[in-house]
CSV table of C-alpha atoms in Angstrom, one decimal:
chain,number,residue,atom,x,y,z
A,1,UNK,CA,41.4,-27.2,57.6
A,2,UNK,CA,38.3,-27.3,59.8
A,3,UNK,CA,35.0,-27.0,57.8
A,4,UNK,CA,32.6,-24.2,58.3
A,5,UNK,CA,29.0,-24.1,57.5
A,6,UNK,CA,27.8,-21.7,54.8
A,7,UNK,CA,24.7,-19.9,56.2
A,8,UNK,CA,22.4,-17.6,54.3
A,9,UNK,CA,20.3,-15.2,56.2
A,10,UNK,CA,17.3,-12.9,55.5
A,11,UNK,CA,16.1,-10.3,58.0
A,12,UNK,CA,12.5,-9.3,57.9
A,13,UNK,CA,11.9,-6.0,59.7
A,14,UNK,CA,14.3,-3.6,61.3
A,15,UNK,CA,14.5,-5.4,64.7
A,16,UNK,CA,13.9,-9.1,64.4
A,17,UNK,CA,12.9,-10.7,67.7
A,18,UNK,CA,12.2,-14.2,66.4
A,19,UNK,CA,14.3,-16.6,64.5
A,20,UNK,CA,13.4,-19.4,62.0
A,21,UNK,CA,16.2,-21.8,61.1
A,22,UNK,CA,15.4,-24.0,58.0
A,23,UNK,CA,17.6,-27.1,57.4
A,24,UNK,CA,17.6,-28.6,53.9
A,25,UNK,CA,17.5,-32.3,53.0
A,26,UNK,CA,19.9,-34.6,51.2
A,27,UNK,CA,21.2,-33.3,47.9
A,28,UNK,CA,19.7,-29.9,48.6
A,29,UNK,CA,21.3,-26.5,49.6
A,30,UNK,CA,20.5,-23.4,51.5
A,31,UNK,CA,18.7,-21.8,48.6
A,32,UNK,CA,16.1,-24.6,48.5
A,33,UNK,CA,14.8,-23.7,52.0
A,34,UNK,CA,15.0,-19.9,51.3
A,35,UNK,CA,12.2,-20.4,48.7
A,36,UNK,CA,9.8,-21.1,51.6
A,37,UNK,CA,10.3,-17.6,53.1
A,38,UNK,CA,7.3,-15.9,51.4
A,39,UNK,CA,5.0,-18.7,52.7
A,40,UNK,CA,5.6,-17.7,56.3
A,41,UNK,CA,4.7,-14.0,55.9
A,42,UNK,CA,6.2,-13.2,59.3
A,43,UNK,CA,7.2,-9.8,60.5
A,44,UNK,CA,10.3,-8.9,62.6
A,45,UNK,CA,11.9,-12.3,62.0
A,46,UNK,CA,15.4,-13.4,61.1
A,47,UNK,CA,15.7,-16.4,58.8
A,48,UNK,CA,18.8,-18.6,58.7
A,49,UNK,CA,19.5,-21.2,56.1
A,50,UNK,CA,22.5,-23.4,56.9
A,51,UNK,CA,24.0,-25.5,54.1
A,52,UNK,CA,25.3,-29.0,54.7
A,53,UNK,CA,29.1,-29.4,54.4
A,54,UNK,CA,29.5,-32.4,52.2
A,55,UNK,CA,29.1,-32.5,48.4
A,56,UNK,CA,26.9,-35.4,47.0
A,57,UNK,CA,28.9,-37.3,44.4
A,58,UNK,CA,31.2,-34.2,43.9
A,59,UNK,CA,28.3,-32.2,42.4
A,60,UNK,CA,28.3,-28.5,43.1
A,61,UNK,CA,25.0,-27.3,44.6
A,62,UNK,CA,24.1,-30.7,46.0
A,63,UNK,CA,25.0,-31.3,49.7
A,64,UNK,CA,24.5,-33.8,52.5
A,65,UNK,CA,24.6,-33.6,56.3
A,66,UNK,CA,26.6,-36.9,56.4
A,67,UNK,CA,28.7,-39.2,54.3
A,68,UNK,CA,29.5,-42.9,54.4
A,69,UNK,CA,33.0,-43.8,55.6
A,70,UNK,CA,35.2,-46.5,54.0
A,71,UNK,CA,34.2,-48.7,57.0
A,72,UNK,CA,30.5,-48.4,56.1
A,73,UNK,CA,29.5,-46.1,59.0
A,74,UNK,CA,28.0,-42.7,58.6
A,75,UNK,CA,29.9,-39.6,59.8
A,76,UNK,CA,27.9,-37.7,62.4
A,77,UNK,CA,30.4,-36.1,64.8
A,78,UNK,CA,31.8,-33.4,62.5
A,79,UNK,CA,28.4,-32.2,61.2
A,80,UNK,CA,26.9,-32.3,64.7
A,81,UNK,CA,29.8,-30.1,66.0
A,82,UNK,CA,29.4,-27.7,63.1
A,83,UNK,CA,25.7,-27.2,63.8
A,84,UNK,CA,26.4,-26.9,67.5
A,85,UNK,CA,28.9,-24.1,66.8
A,86,UNK,CA,26.3,-22.4,64.6
A,87,UNK,CA,23.6,-22.5,67.3
A,88,UNK,CA,26.0,-21.4,70.0
A,89,UNK,CA,26.6,-18.3,68.0
A,90,UNK,CA,22.9,-17.8,67.3
A,91,UNK,CA,22.0,-18.0,71.0
A,92,UNK,CA,24.4,-15.2,71.7
A,93,UNK,CA,22.3,-13.0,69.4
A,94,UNK,CA,18.8,-14.2,70.2
A,95,UNK,CA,16.8,-15.7,73.0
A,96,UNK,CA,16.8,-19.5,72.4
A,97,UNK,CA,13.1,-19.7,73.2
A,98,UNK,CA,12.5,-17.4,70.3
A,99,UNK,CA,14.3,-19.7,67.9
A,100,UNK,CA,12.3,-22.2,65.8
A,101,UNK,CA,13.9,-24.9,63.8
A,102,UNK,CA,12.5,-26.8,60.9
A,103,UNK,CA,14.2,-29.5,58.7
A,104,UNK,CA,13.0,-31.4,55.7
A,105,UNK,CA,13.9,-35.0,55.0
A,106,UNK,CA,17.5,-35.5,56.0
A,107,UNK,CA,17.1,-32.1,57.6
A,108,UNK,CA,14.2,-33.6,59.6
A,109,UNK,CA,16.7,-36.3,60.8
A,110,UNK,CA,19.0,-33.5,61.9
A,111,UNK,CA,16.2,-32.0,63.9
A,112,UNK,CA,15.4,-35.4,65.6
A,113,UNK,CA,18.9,-36.6,66.2
A,114,UNK,CA,20.8,-33.4,66.9
A,115,UNK,CA,18.6,-30.2,67.4
A,116,UNK,CA,16.4,-31.8,70.1
A,117,UNK,CA,19.6,-32.5,72.1
A,118,UNK,CA,20.6,-28.9,72.4
A,119,UNK,CA,20.8,-27.6,76.0
A,120,UNK,CA,19.2,-24.3,75.3
A,121,UNK,CA,15.4,-24.6,75.3
A,122,UNK,CA,14.0,-23.7,71.8
A,123,UNK,CA,10.7,-22.1,70.8
A,124,UNK,CA,9.8,-25.1,68.6
A,125,UNK,CA,11.2,-27.9,66.5
A,126,UNK,CA,9.6,-29.1,63.3
A,127,UNK,CA,10.9,-32.2,61.6
A,128,UNK,CA,9.2,-32.8,58.2
A,129,UNK,CA,9.3,-36.0,56.3
A,130,UNK,CA,12.3,-37.0,58.5
A,131,UNK,CA,13.6,-40.1,60.3
A,132,UNK,CA,15.7,-41.4,63.1
A,133,UNK,CA,19.1,-42.9,62.4
A,134,UNK,CA,18.7,-45.6,65.1
A,135,UNK,CA,14.9,-45.9,65.8
A,136,UNK,CA,15.4,-49.2,67.8
A,137,UNK,CA,17.8,-47.6,70.3
A,138,UNK,CA,16.4,-46.9,73.8
A,139,UNK,CA,18.6,-43.9,74.3
A,140,UNK,CA,17.1,-40.5,75.4
A,141,UNK,CA,15.5,-38.8,72.4
A,142,UNK,CA,15.9,-35.2,73.6
A,143,UNK,CA,17.6,-33.1,76.2
A,144,UNK,CA,15.7,-32.7,79.4
A,145,UNK,CA,15.5,-28.9,78.7
A,146,UNK,CA,13.6,-29.6,75.5
A,147,UNK,CA,10.8,-31.7,77.0
A,148,UNK,CA,8.4,-28.7,77.1
A,149,UNK,CA,9.5,-27.4,73.7
A,150,UNK,CA,6.7,-27.8,71.1
A,151,UNK,CA,7.8,-30.5,68.6
A,152,UNK,CA,5.6,-31.0,65.6
A,153,UNK,CA,6.5,-34.0,63.4
A,154,UNK,CA,5.0,-33.6,59.9
A,155,UNK,CA,4.8,-36.2,57.2
A,156,UNK,CA,3.0,-36.8,53.9
A,157,UNK,CA,0.8,-39.9,54.1
A,158,UNK,CA,1.9,-41.0,50.6
A,159,UNK,CA,5.6,-40.3,50.9
A,160,UNK,CA,7.3,-42.7,48.5
A,161,UNK,CA,10.9,-41.8,49.6
A,162,UNK,CA,10.7,-41.7,53.4
A,163,UNK,CA,7.7,-43.7,54.7
A,164,UNK,CA,5.4,-41.9,57.1
A,165,UNK,CA,5.9,-44.8,59.5
A,166,UNK,CA,9.4,-43.3,60.2
A,167,UNK,CA,7.7,-40.2,61.7
A,168,UNK,CA,5.1,-42.3,63.5
A,169,UNK,CA,8.0,-44.2,65.2
A,170,UNK,CA,9.7,-40.9,66.2
A,171,UNK,CA,6.5,-39.5,67.6
A,172,UNK,CA,5.9,-42.7,69.7
A,173,UNK,CA,9.5,-42.6,71.1
A,174,UNK,CA,9.4,-38.9,71.9
A,175,UNK,CA,5.9,-39.1,73.5
A,176,UNK,CA,7.0,-42.1,75.5
A,177,UNK,CA,9.8,-40.1,77.0
A,178,UNK,CA,7.6,-37.2,78.0
A,179,UNK,CA,8.2,-34.8,75.2
A,180,UNK,CA,5.7,-32.1,74.1
A,181,UNK,CA,5.2,-33.7,70.7
A,182,UNK,CA,2.4,-33.9,68.1
A,183,UNK,CA,2.2,-35.8,64.8
A,184,UNK,CA,0.8,-34.0,61.7
A,185,UNK,CA,0.0,-36.2,58.8
A,186,UNK,CA,-1.2,-34.7,55.5
A,187,UNK,CA,-2.1,-35.8,52.0
A,188,UNK,CA,0.9,-35.8,49.7
A,189,UNK,CA,4.2,-37.4,49.0
A,190,UNK,CA,7.7,-36.2,49.8
A,191,UNK,CA,7.1,-32.5,50.2
A,192,UNK,CA,6.5,-29.8,52.8
A,193,UNK,CA,2.7,-29.5,53.1
A,194,UNK,CA,1.0,-26.1,53.6
A,195,UNK,CA,-0.4,-27.7,56.8
A,196,UNK,CA,3.2,-27.7,58.2
A,197,UNK,CA,3.8,-24.0,57.6
A,198,UNK,CA,0.4,-23.1,59.0
A,199,UNK,CA,1.0,-25.1,62.2
A,200,UNK,CA,4.5,-23.6,62.6
A,201,UNK,CA,3.0,-20.1,62.2
A,202,UNK,CA,0.4,-20.8,64.9
A,203,UNK,CA,3.1,-21.8,67.3
A,204,UNK,CA,5.4,-18.9,66.4
A,205,UNK,CA,2.6,-16.4,66.8
A,206,UNK,CA,1.8,-17.7,70.2
A,207,UNK,CA,5.1,-16.6,71.6
């Protein structure tokens, strides 16, 4: 049976005209990112919290966006298609340029390796404490339609799980390919800094 993503949603206001999609990290779940909702304090906004499809070590409530196959590679095609299906449905309801996507840790990797390759131009993409699966590859890092999309890569300077250099590398690659990208480093370890939320709100409020 084909997998389906579980997606929680919260509607703020009677007629939401903007969307925030928040993608959790490894061993997280959709409820983790829902806890951020009060920090945004946005009006007329729809929030979506997709949950990764794979259990971590069979533990309920802990999920991953990929898993290691018996051959040692990491499954990426199925979760990519699941997320594409989700965004396809979302773009039928909302203008894609009013959709803002954030992801933390493994969710940041999803932003960098999948979300930036969507054909519909987005309002903004915010990978936080993330990484690229194959940083040494010279492949295109985003769809041509996303080159003008604001991309803010955020990372704690003292991150002891995912080194900040991973985000520096992603920033350099995207900038070198002409993307509208900035790098925001903040004090702290493996967390979502208030600086990230503040910068996201600035970009969302502009549009």
